[in-house]
Amino acid sequence: MWGDRPAAVFGSWRAPAPKGVKQTLVWRKPVDAGVVGSTTGFRNDTELVFLTGAWPKRPAERSSVLTTDVGMHSYLNGHPHAKPVPVMQALIEMTDGLIADPFAGSGSTLVAAKLAGRRAVGVELEEKYCELIVKRLSQQAFNFGGI
Ligand SMILES: C[S@@+](CC[C@H](N)C(=O)[O-])C[C@H]1O[C@@H](n2cnc3c(N)ncnc32)[C@H](O)[C@@H]1O
């Protein structure tokens, strides 16, 4: 349904990649992430970000590794899979136009869009997360690196 518009799909090696991947980024989570469920001695502290669709052409000035230096609990906001706002900002800054997040969760994409002065639409199934989104968006949003 999203057609050839640029999309960032957060994924996992456990699931098949989406169709038409142009590039894969890595989100390196903070040092307190990825402990639960790991049995190999290595933490599950990275997440793949699949870029699909027609991303605007830009010079290759940024690393494909997106990092989070603040601890997990400074950005989870009561949602188990919340993304840090700066990670979403980095992705949003590479695009133009309306932002859409069909799985808005804690609303980090929408907060990042607000900080960037961009129009955004979010969809979220769980009422408690919709309430969280409304609360976050109604607060004056400053970016201290971990929200
Ligand atoms: C991985 S979380 C998204 C986290 C989000 N990126 C953030 O930063 O908080 C996925 C969200 O999608 C929601 N969801 C699952 N199925 C959905 C559906 N069919 N329509 C809308 N939201 C859905 C879940 O309730 C969950 O909050």
mmCIF file with all atom_site columns, C-alpha atoms and ligand atoms in Angstrom:
data_model
loop_
_atom_site.group_PDB
_atom_site.id
_atom_site.type_symbol
_atom_site.label_atom_id
_atom_site.label_alt_id
_atom_site.label_comp_id
_atom_site.label_asym_id
_atom_site.label_entity_id
_atom_site.label_seq_id
_atom_site.pdbx_PDB_ins_code
_atom_site.Cartn_x
_atom_site.Cartn_y
_atom_site.Cartn_z
_atom_site.occupancy
_atom_site.B_iso_or_equiv
_atom_site.pdbx_formal_charge
_atom_site.auth_seq_id
_atom_site.auth_comp_id
_atom_site.auth_asym_id
_atom_site.auth_atom_id
_atom_site.pdbx_PDB_model_num
ATOM   1   C CA  . MET A 1 1   ? 0.000  0.000   0.000  1.00 0.00 ? 1   MET A CA  1
ATOM   2   C CA  . TRP A 1 2   ? 2.924  2.336   0.669  1.00 0.00 ? 2   TRP A CA  1
ATOM   3   C CA  . GLY A 1 3   ? 4.032  1.888   -2.950 1.00 0.00 ? 3   GLY A CA  1
ATOM   4   C CA  . ASP A 1 4   ? 7.465  3.263   -3.857 1.00 0.00 ? 4   ASP A CA  1
ATOM   5   C CA  . ARG A 1 5   ? 7.474  5.950   -1.162 1.00 0.00 ? 5   ARG A CA  1
ATOM   6   C CA  . PRO A 1 6   ? 10.527 5.882   1.126  1.00 0.00 ? 6   PRO A CA  1
ATOM   7   C CA  . ALA A 1 7   ? 10.015 3.643   4.142  1.00 0.00 ? 7   ALA A CA  1
ATOM   8   C CA  . ALA A 1 8   ? 12.143 2.617   7.117  1.00 0.00 ? 8   ALA A CA  1
ATOM   9   C CA  . VAL A 1 9   ? 11.144 -0.837  8.350  1.00 0.00 ? 9   VAL A CA  1
ATOM   10  C CA  . PHE A 1 10  ? 12.604 -1.918  11.673 1.00 0.00 ? 10  PHE A CA  1
ATOM   11  C CA  . GLY A 1 11  ? 13.261 -5.648  11.453 1.00 0.00 ? 11  GLY A CA  1
ATOM   12  C CA  . SER A 1 12  ? 15.127 -8.635  12.716 1.00 0.00 ? 12  SER A CA  1
ATOM   13  C CA  . TRP A 1 13  ? 17.255 -11.499 11.426 1.00 0.00 ? 13  TRP A CA  1
ATOM   14  C CA  . ARG A 1 14  ? 14.427 -13.715 12.757 1.00 0.00 ? 14  ARG A CA  1
ATOM   15  C CA  . ALA A 1 15  ? 11.974 -12.437 10.105 1.00 0.00 ? 15  ALA A CA  1
ATOM   16  C CA  . PRO A 1 16  ? 12.260 -12.171 6.305  1.00 0.00 ? 16  PRO A CA  1
ATOM   17  C CA  . ALA A 1 17  ? 13.361 -8.784  5.021  1.00 0.00 ? 17  ALA A CA  1
ATOM   18  C CA  . PRO A 1 18  ? 10.718 -6.668  3.278  1.00 0.00 ? 18  PRO A CA  1
ATOM   19  C CA  . LYS A 1 19  ? 10.673 -6.559  -0.523 1.00 0.00 ? 19  LYS A CA  1
ATOM   20  C CA  . GLY A 1 20  ? 12.733 -4.014  -2.435 1.00 0.00 ? 20  GLY A CA  1
ATOM   21  C CA  . VAL A 1 21  ? 15.372 -3.205  0.199  1.00 0.00 ? 21  VAL A CA  1
ATOM   22  C CA  . LYS A 1 22  ? 17.668 -0.396  -1.019 1.00 0.00 ? 22  LYS A CA  1
ATOM   23  C CA  . GLN A 1 23  ? 19.937 -0.353  2.018  1.00 0.00 ? 23  GLN A CA  1
ATOM   24  C CA  . THR A 1 24  ? 20.114 -1.826  5.503  1.00 0.00 ? 24  THR A CA  1
ATOM   25  C CA  . LEU A 1 25  ? 21.031 0.328   8.481  1.00 0.00 ? 25  LEU A CA  1
ATOM   26  C CA  . VAL A 1 26  ? 21.882 -0.910  11.967 1.00 0.00 ? 26  VAL A CA  1
ATOM   27  C CA  . TRP A 1 27  ? 20.509 0.658   15.129 1.00 0.00 ? 27  TRP A CA  1
ATOM   28  C CA  . ARG A 1 28  ? 23.054 -0.011  17.886 1.00 0.00 ? 28  ARG A CA  1
ATOM   29  C CA  . LYS A 1 29  ? 21.171 0.082   21.170 1.00 0.00 ? 29  LYS A CA  1
ATOM   30  C CA  . PRO A 1 30  ? 22.629 1.256   24.499 1.00 0.00 ? 30  PRO A CA  1
ATOM   31  C CA  . VAL A 1 31  ? 24.757 -0.877  26.808 1.00 0.00 ? 31  VAL A CA  1
ATOM   32  C CA  . ASP A 1 32  ? 21.812 -1.927  28.973 1.00 0.00 ? 32  ASP A CA  1
ATOM   33  C CA  . ALA A 1 33  ? 19.827 -3.362  26.031 1.00 0.00 ? 33  ALA A CA  1
ATOM   34  C CA  . GLY A 1 34  ? 19.510 -6.899  24.679 1.00 0.00 ? 34  GLY A CA  1
ATOM   35  C CA  . VAL A 1 35  ? 20.314 -8.941  27.763 1.00 0.00 ? 35  VAL A CA  1
ATOM   36  C CA  . VAL A 1 36  ? 16.983 -10.790 28.024 1.00 0.00 ? 36  VAL A CA  1
ATOM   37  C CA  . GLY A 1 37  ? 16.747 -13.818 25.721 1.00 0.00 ? 37  GLY A CA  1
ATOM   38  C CA  . SER A 1 38  ? 20.412 -13.960 24.754 1.00 0.00 ? 38  SER A CA  1
ATOM   39  C CA  . THR A 1 39  ? 22.200 -17.261 25.440 1.00 0.00 ? 39  THR A CA  1
ATOM   40  C CA  . THR A 1 40  ? 25.349 -16.872 23.353 1.00 0.00 ? 40  THR A CA  1
ATOM   41  C CA  . GLY A 1 41  ? 27.176 -14.393 25.523 1.00 0.00 ? 41  GLY A CA  1
ATOM   42  C CA  . PHE A 1 42  ? 26.485 -11.651 22.966 1.00 0.00 ? 42  PHE A CA  1
ATOM   43  C CA  . ARG A 1 43  ? 23.688 -9.213  23.738 1.00 0.00 ? 43  ARG A CA  1
ATOM   44  C CA  . ASN A 1 44  ? 20.798 -8.714  21.263 1.00 0.00 ? 44  ASN A CA  1
ATOM   45  C CA  . ASP A 1 45  ? 21.621 -5.032  21.166 1.00 0.00 ? 45  ASP A CA  1
ATOM   46  C CA  . THR A 1 46  ? 21.222 -4.214  17.507 1.00 0.00 ? 46  THR A CA  1
ATOM   47  C CA  . GLU A 1 47  ? 18.198 -3.886  15.251 1.00 0.00 ? 47  GLU A CA  1
ATOM   48  C CA  . LEU A 1 48  ? 18.141 -3.782  11.453 1.00 0.00 ? 48  LEU A CA  1
ATOM   49  C CA  . VAL A 1 49  ? 16.448 -0.892  9.676  1.00 0.00 ? 49  VAL A CA  1
ATOM   50  C CA  . PHE A 1 50  ? 15.488 -1.766  6.105  1.00 0.00 ? 50  PHE A CA  1
ATOM   51  C CA  . LEU A 1 51  ? 15.184 1.203   3.754  1.00 0.00 ? 51  LEU A CA  1
ATOM   52  C CA  . THR A 1 52  ? 12.740 0.549   0.927  1.00 0.00 ? 52  THR A CA  1
ATOM   53  C CA  . GLY A 1 53  ? 11.237 2.708   -1.794 1.00 0.00 ? 53  GLY A CA  1
ATOM   54  C CA  . ALA A 1 54  ? 12.563 5.837   -3.479 1.00 0.00 ? 54  ALA A CA  1
ATOM   55  C CA  . TRP A 1 55  ? 14.623 7.681   -0.874 1.00 0.00 ? 55  TRP A CA  1
ATOM   56  C CA  . PRO A 1 56  ? 15.719 11.165  -1.922 1.00 0.00 ? 56  PRO A CA  1
ATOM   57  C CA  . LYS A 1 57  ? 19.272 11.195  -3.292 1.00 0.00 ? 57  LYS A CA  1
ATOM   58  C CA  . ARG A 1 58  ? 21.739 12.703  -0.770 1.00 0.00 ? 58  ARG A CA  1
ATOM   59  C CA  . PRO A 1 59  ? 25.529 12.719  -0.337 1.00 0.00 ? 59  PRO A CA  1
ATOM   60  C CA  . ALA A 1 60  ? 26.778 9.807   1.843  1.00 0.00 ? 60  ALA A CA  1
ATOM   61  C CA  . GLU A 1 61  ? 27.647 11.938  4.862  1.00 0.00 ? 61  GLU A CA  1
ATOM   62  C CA  . ARG A 1 62  ? 26.191 9.777   7.636  1.00 0.00 ? 62  ARG A CA  1
ATOM   63  C CA  . SER A 1 63  ? 27.117 6.379   9.013  1.00 0.00 ? 63  SER A CA  1
ATOM   64  C CA  . SER A 1 64  ? 24.656 3.544   8.421  1.00 0.00 ? 64  SER A CA  1
ATOM   65  C CA  . VAL A 1 65  ? 25.046 2.720   12.115 1.00 0.00 ? 65  VAL A CA  1
ATOM   66  C CA  . LEU A 1 66  ? 22.569 4.696   14.212 1.00 0.00 ? 66  LEU A CA  1
ATOM   67  C CA  . THR A 1 67  ? 23.631 4.791   17.855 1.00 0.00 ? 67  THR A CA  1
ATOM   68  C CA  . THR A 1 68  ? 21.850 5.339   21.150 1.00 0.00 ? 68  THR A CA  1
ATOM   69  C CA  . ASP A 1 69  ? 24.103 6.534   23.931 1.00 0.00 ? 69  ASP A CA  1
ATOM   70  C CA  . VAL A 1 70  ? 21.453 7.027   26.605 1.00 0.00 ? 70  VAL A CA  1
ATOM   71  C CA  . GLY A 1 71  ? 20.101 4.096   28.666 1.00 0.00 ? 71  GLY A CA  1
ATOM   72  C CA  . MET A 1 72  ? 17.023 2.171   27.544 1.00 0.00 ? 72  MET A CA  1
ATOM   73  C CA  . HIS A 1 73  ? 14.808 3.457   30.313 1.00 0.00 ? 73  HIS A CA  1
ATOM   74  C CA  . SER A 1 74  ? 15.265 7.057   29.261 1.00 0.00 ? 74  SER A CA  1
ATOM   75  C CA  . TYR A 1 75  ? 13.415 6.437   26.006 1.00 0.00 ? 75  TYR A CA  1
ATOM   76  C CA  . LEU A 1 76  ? 11.019 3.500   26.578 1.00 0.00 ? 76  LEU A CA  1
ATOM   77  C CA  . ASN A 1 77  ? 8.250  5.752   27.994 1.00 0.00 ? 77  ASN A CA  1
ATOM   78  C CA  . GLY A 1 78  ? 6.242  2.753   29.220 1.00 0.00 ? 78  GLY A CA  1
ATOM   79  C CA  . HIS A 1 79  ? 6.252  0.975   25.835 1.00 0.00 ? 79  HIS A CA  1
ATOM   80  C CA  . PRO A 1 80  ? 8.364  -2.195  25.531 1.00 0.00 ? 80  PRO A CA  1
ATOM   81  C CA  . HIS A 1 81  ? 9.532  -1.469  21.984 1.00 0.00 ? 81  HIS A CA  1
ATOM   82  C CA  . ALA A 1 82  ? 9.793  2.316   21.880 1.00 0.00 ? 82  ALA A CA  1
ATOM   83  C CA  . LYS A 1 83  ? 12.480 3.813   19.666 1.00 0.00 ? 83  LYS A CA  1
ATOM   84  C CA  . PRO A 1 84  ? 14.604 6.750   20.772 1.00 0.00 ? 84  PRO A CA  1
ATOM   85  C CA  . VAL A 1 85  ? 13.487 10.031  19.221 1.00 0.00 ? 85  VAL A CA  1
ATOM   86  C CA  . PRO A 1 86  ? 16.993 10.863  17.837 1.00 0.00 ? 86  PRO A CA  1
ATOM   87  C CA  . VAL A 1 87  ? 17.006 7.597   15.849 1.00 0.00 ? 87  VAL A CA  1
ATOM   88  C CA  . MET A 1 88  ? 13.667 8.520   14.311 1.00 0.00 ? 88  MET A CA  1
ATOM   89  C CA  . GLN A 1 89  ? 14.903 12.078  13.698 1.00 0.00 ? 89  GLN A CA  1
ATOM   90  C CA  . ALA A 1 90  ? 17.930 10.763  11.788 1.00 0.00 ? 90  ALA A CA  1
ATOM   91  C CA  . LEU A 1 91  ? 15.612 8.822   9.467  1.00 0.00 ? 91  LEU A CA  1
ATOM   92  C CA  . ILE A 1 92  ? 13.061 11.629  9.092  1.00 0.00 ? 92  ILE A CA  1
ATOM   93  C CA  . GLU A 1 93  ? 15.754 14.172  8.201  1.00 0.00 ? 93  GLU A CA  1
ATOM   94  C CA  . MET A 1 94  ? 16.620 12.136  5.088  1.00 0.00 ? 94  MET A CA  1
ATOM   95  C CA  . THR A 1 95  ? 13.063 12.355  3.742  1.00 0.00 ? 95  THR A CA  1
ATOM   96  C CA  . ASP A 1 96  ? 10.651 15.011  2.550  1.00 0.00 ? 96  ASP A CA  1
ATOM   97  C CA  . GLY A 1 97  ? 6.907  15.426  2.921  1.00 0.00 ? 97  GLY A CA  1
ATOM   98  C CA  . LEU A 1 98  ? 4.325  13.888  5.213  1.00 0.00 ? 98  LEU A CA  1
ATOM   99  C CA  . ILE A 1 99  ? 5.509  11.323  7.790  1.00 0.00 ? 99  ILE A CA  1
ATOM   100 C CA  . ALA A 1 100 ? 3.303  8.274   8.414  1.00 0.00 ? 100 ALA A CA  1
ATOM   101 C CA  . ASP A 1 101 ? 3.799  5.683   11.147 1.00 0.00 ? 101 ASP A CA  1
ATOM   102 C CA  . PRO A 1 102 ? 1.191  2.889   10.926 1.00 0.00 ? 102 PRO A CA  1
ATOM   103 C CA  . PHE A 1 103 ? 2.481  1.256   14.154 1.00 0.00 ? 103 PHE A CA  1
ATOM   104 C CA  . ALA A 1 104 ? 3.046  4.373   16.231 1.00 0.00 ? 104 ALA A CA  1
ATOM   105 C CA  . GLY A 1 105 ? 3.551  2.671   19.613 1.00 0.00 ? 105 GLY A CA  1
ATOM   106 C CA  . SER A 1 106 ? 4.826  5.238   22.100 1.00 0.00 ? 106 SER A CA  1
ATOM   107 C CA  . GLY A 1 107 ? 4.775  7.940   19.425 1.00 0.00 ? 107 GLY A CA  1
ATOM   108 C CA  . SER A 1 108 ? 8.522  8.500   19.016 1.00 0.00 ? 108 SER A CA  1
ATOM   109 C CA  . THR A 1 109 ? 8.158  9.003   15.255 1.00 0.00 ? 109 THR A CA  1
ATOM   110 C CA  . LEU A 1 110 ? 5.455  11.595  15.837 1.00 0.00 ? 110 LEU A CA  1
ATOM   111 C CA  . VAL A 1 111 ? 7.529  13.407  18.487 1.00 0.00 ? 111 VAL A CA  1
ATOM   112 C CA  . ALA A 1 112 ? 10.504 13.419  16.107 1.00 0.00 ? 112 ALA A CA  1
ATOM   113 C CA  . ALA A 1 113 ? 8.301  14.810  13.339 1.00 0.00 ? 113 ALA A CA  1
ATOM   114 C CA  . LYS A 1 114 ? 7.021  17.520  15.662 1.00 0.00 ? 114 LYS A CA  1
ATOM   115 C CA  . LEU A 1 115 ? 10.576 18.508  16.620 1.00 0.00 ? 115 LEU A CA  1
ATOM   116 C CA  . ALA A 1 116 ? 11.471 18.703  12.935 1.00 0.00 ? 116 ALA A CA  1
ATOM   117 C CA  . GLY A 1 117 ? 8.387  20.798  12.153 1.00 0.00 ? 117 GLY A CA  1
ATOM   118 C CA  . ARG A 1 118 ? 7.020  18.107  9.876  1.00 0.00 ? 118 ARG A CA  1
ATOM   119 C CA  . ARG A 1 119 ? 3.422  16.978  9.376  1.00 0.00 ? 119 ARG A CA  1
ATOM   120 C CA  . ALA A 1 120 ? 2.794  13.453  10.573 1.00 0.00 ? 120 ALA A CA  1
ATOM   121 C CA  . VAL A 1 121 ? 0.071  10.836  10.870 1.00 0.00 ? 121 VAL A CA  1
ATOM   122 C CA  . GLY A 1 122 ? 0.238  7.935   13.310 1.00 0.00 ? 122 GLY A CA  1
ATOM   123 C CA  . VAL A 1 123 ? -1.943 4.860   13.788 1.00 0.00 ? 123 VAL A CA  1
ATOM   124 C CA  . GLU A 1 124 ? -1.872 2.789   16.964 1.00 0.00 ? 124 GLU A CA  1
ATOM   125 C CA  . LEU A 1 125 ? -4.048 -0.192  17.940 1.00 0.00 ? 125 LEU A CA  1
ATOM   126 C CA  . GLU A 1 126 ? -3.715 -0.065  21.728 1.00 0.00 ? 126 GLU A CA  1
ATOM   127 C CA  . GLU A 1 127 ? -5.688 2.648   23.497 1.00 0.00 ? 127 GLU A CA  1
ATOM   128 C CA  . LYS A 1 128 ? -3.142 2.948   26.319 1.00 0.00 ? 128 LYS A CA  1
ATOM   129 C CA  . TYR A 1 129 ? -0.424 3.747   23.778 1.00 0.00 ? 129 TYR A CA  1
ATOM   130 C CA  . CYS A 1 130 ? -2.699 6.254   22.005 1.00 0.00 ? 130 CYS A CA  1
ATOM   131 C CA  . GLU A 1 131 ? -3.059 8.005   25.365 1.00 0.00 ? 131 GLU A CA  1
ATOM   132 C CA  . LEU A 1 132 ? 0.723  7.934   25.807 1.00 0.00 ? 132 LEU A CA  1
ATOM   133 C CA  . ILE A 1 133 ? 1.161  9.471   22.344 1.00 0.00 ? 133 ILE A CA  1
ATOM   134 C CA  . VAL A 1 134 ? -1.316 12.247  23.096 1.00 0.00 ? 134 VAL A CA  1
ATOM   135 C CA  . LYS A 1 135 ? 0.499  12.966  26.375 1.00 0.00 ? 135 LYS A CA  1
ATOM   136 C CA  . ARG A 1 136 ? 3.914  13.102  24.727 1.00 0.00 ? 136 ARG A CA  1
ATOM   137 C CA  . LEU A 1 137 ? 2.704  15.287  21.866 1.00 0.00 ? 137 LEU A CA  1
ATOM   138 C CA  . SER A 1 138 ? 0.905  17.666  24.196 1.00 0.00 ? 138 SER A CA  1
ATOM   139 C CA  . GLN A 1 139 ? 4.073  18.285  26.172 1.00 0.00 ? 139 GLN A CA  1
ATOM   140 C CA  . GLN A 1 140 ? 6.553  20.847  24.938 1.00 0.00 ? 140 GLN A CA  1
ATOM   141 C CA  . ALA A 1 141 ? 9.032  18.526  23.212 1.00 0.00 ? 141 ALA A CA  1
ATOM   142 C CA  . PHE A 1 142 ? 12.694 19.270  23.815 1.00 0.00 ? 142 PHE A CA  1
ATOM   143 C CA  . ASN A 1 143 ? 15.357 16.916  22.495 1.00 0.00 ? 143 ASN A CA  1
ATOM   144 C CA  . PHE A 1 144 ? 17.825 15.975  25.231 1.00 0.00 ? 144 PHE A CA  1
ATOM   145 C CA  . GLY A 1 145 ? 19.033 12.946  23.299 1.00 0.00 ? 145 GLY A CA  1
ATOM   146 C CA  . GLY A 1 146 ? 16.948 10.359  25.081 1.00 0.00 ? 146 GLY A CA  1
ATOM   147 C CA  . ILE A 1 147 ? 13.272 11.192  24.749 1.00 0.00 ? 147 ILE A CA  1
HETATM 148 C C1  . LIG B 2 .   ? 7.180  -2.127  17.693 1.00 0.00 ? 1   LIG B C1  1
HETATM 149 S S1  . LIG B 2 .   ? 5.834  -1.187  18.316 1.00 0.00 ? 1   LIG B S1  1
HETATM 150 C C2  . LIG B 2 .   ? 6.182  0.403   17.638 1.00 0.00 ? 1   LIG B C2  1
HETATM 151 C C3  . LIG B 2 .   ? 7.075  1.200   18.509 1.00 0.00 ? 1   LIG B C3  1
HETATM 152 C C4  . LIG B 2 .   ? 7.245  2.610   18.009 1.00 0.00 ? 1   LIG B C4  1
HETATM 153 N N1  . LIG B 2 .   ? 8.092  2.668   16.826 1.00 0.00 ? 1   LIG B N1  1
HETATM 154 C C5  . LIG B 2 .   ? 7.810  3.492   19.115 1.00 0.00 ? 1   LIG B C5  1
HETATM 155 O O1  . LIG B 2 .   ? 8.860  4.112   18.918 1.00 0.00 ? 1   LIG B O1  1
HETATM 156 O O2  . LIG B 2 .   ? 7.224  3.517   20.210 1.00 0.00 ? 1   LIG B O2  1
HETATM 157 C C6  . LIG B 2 .   ? 4.489  -1.693  17.319 1.00 0.00 ? 1   LIG B C6  1
HETATM 158 C C7  . LIG B 2 .   ? 3.162  -1.083  17.706 1.00 0.00 ? 1   LIG B C7  1
HETATM 159 O O3  . LIG B 2 .   ? 2.213  -1.420  16.711 1.00 0.00 ? 1   LIG B O3  1
HETATM 160 C C8  . LIG B 2 .   ? 0.964  -1.584  17.320 1.00 0.00 ? 1   LIG B C8  1
HETATM 161 N N2  . LIG B 2 .   ? 0.138  -2.385  16.405 1.00 0.00 ? 1   LIG B N2  1
HETATM 162 C C9  . LIG B 2 .   ? 0.163  -3.709  16.190 1.00 0.00 ? 1   LIG B C9  1
HETATM 163 N N3  . LIG B 2 .   ? -0.723 -4.042  15.247 1.00 0.00 ? 1   LIG B N3  1
HETATM 164 C C10 . LIG B 2 .   ? -1.309 -2.908  14.827 1.00 0.00 ? 1   LIG B C10 1
HETATM 165 C C11 . LIG B 2 .   ? -2.295 -2.607  13.855 1.00 0.00 ? 1   LIG B C11 1
HETATM 166 N N4  . LIG B 2 .   ? -2.848 -3.553  13.125 1.00 0.00 ? 1   LIG B N4  1
HETATM 167 N N5  . LIG B 2 .   ? -2.653 -1.333  13.672 1.00 0.00 ? 1   LIG B N5  1
HETATM 168 C C12 . LIG B 2 .   ? -2.080 -0.342  14.413 1.00 0.00 ? 1   LIG B C12 1
HETATM 169 N N6  . LIG B 2 .   ? -1.139 -0.563  15.359 1.00 0.00 ? 1   LIG B N6  1
HETATM 170 C C13 . LIG B 2 .   ? -0.757 -1.827  15.561 1.00 0.00 ? 1   LIG B C13 1
HETATM 171 C C14 . LIG B 2 .   ? 1.275  -2.248  18.641 1.00 0.00 ? 1   LIG B C14 1
HETATM 172 O O4  . LIG B 2 .   ? 0.250  -2.007  19.601 1.00 0.00 ? 1   LIG B O4  1
HETATM 173 C C15 . LIG B 2 .   ? 2.600  -1.586  19.029 1.00 0.00 ? 1   LIG B C15 1
HETATM 174 O O5  . LIG B 2 .   ? 2.407  -0.498  19.906 1.00 0.00 ? 1   LIG B O5  1
#
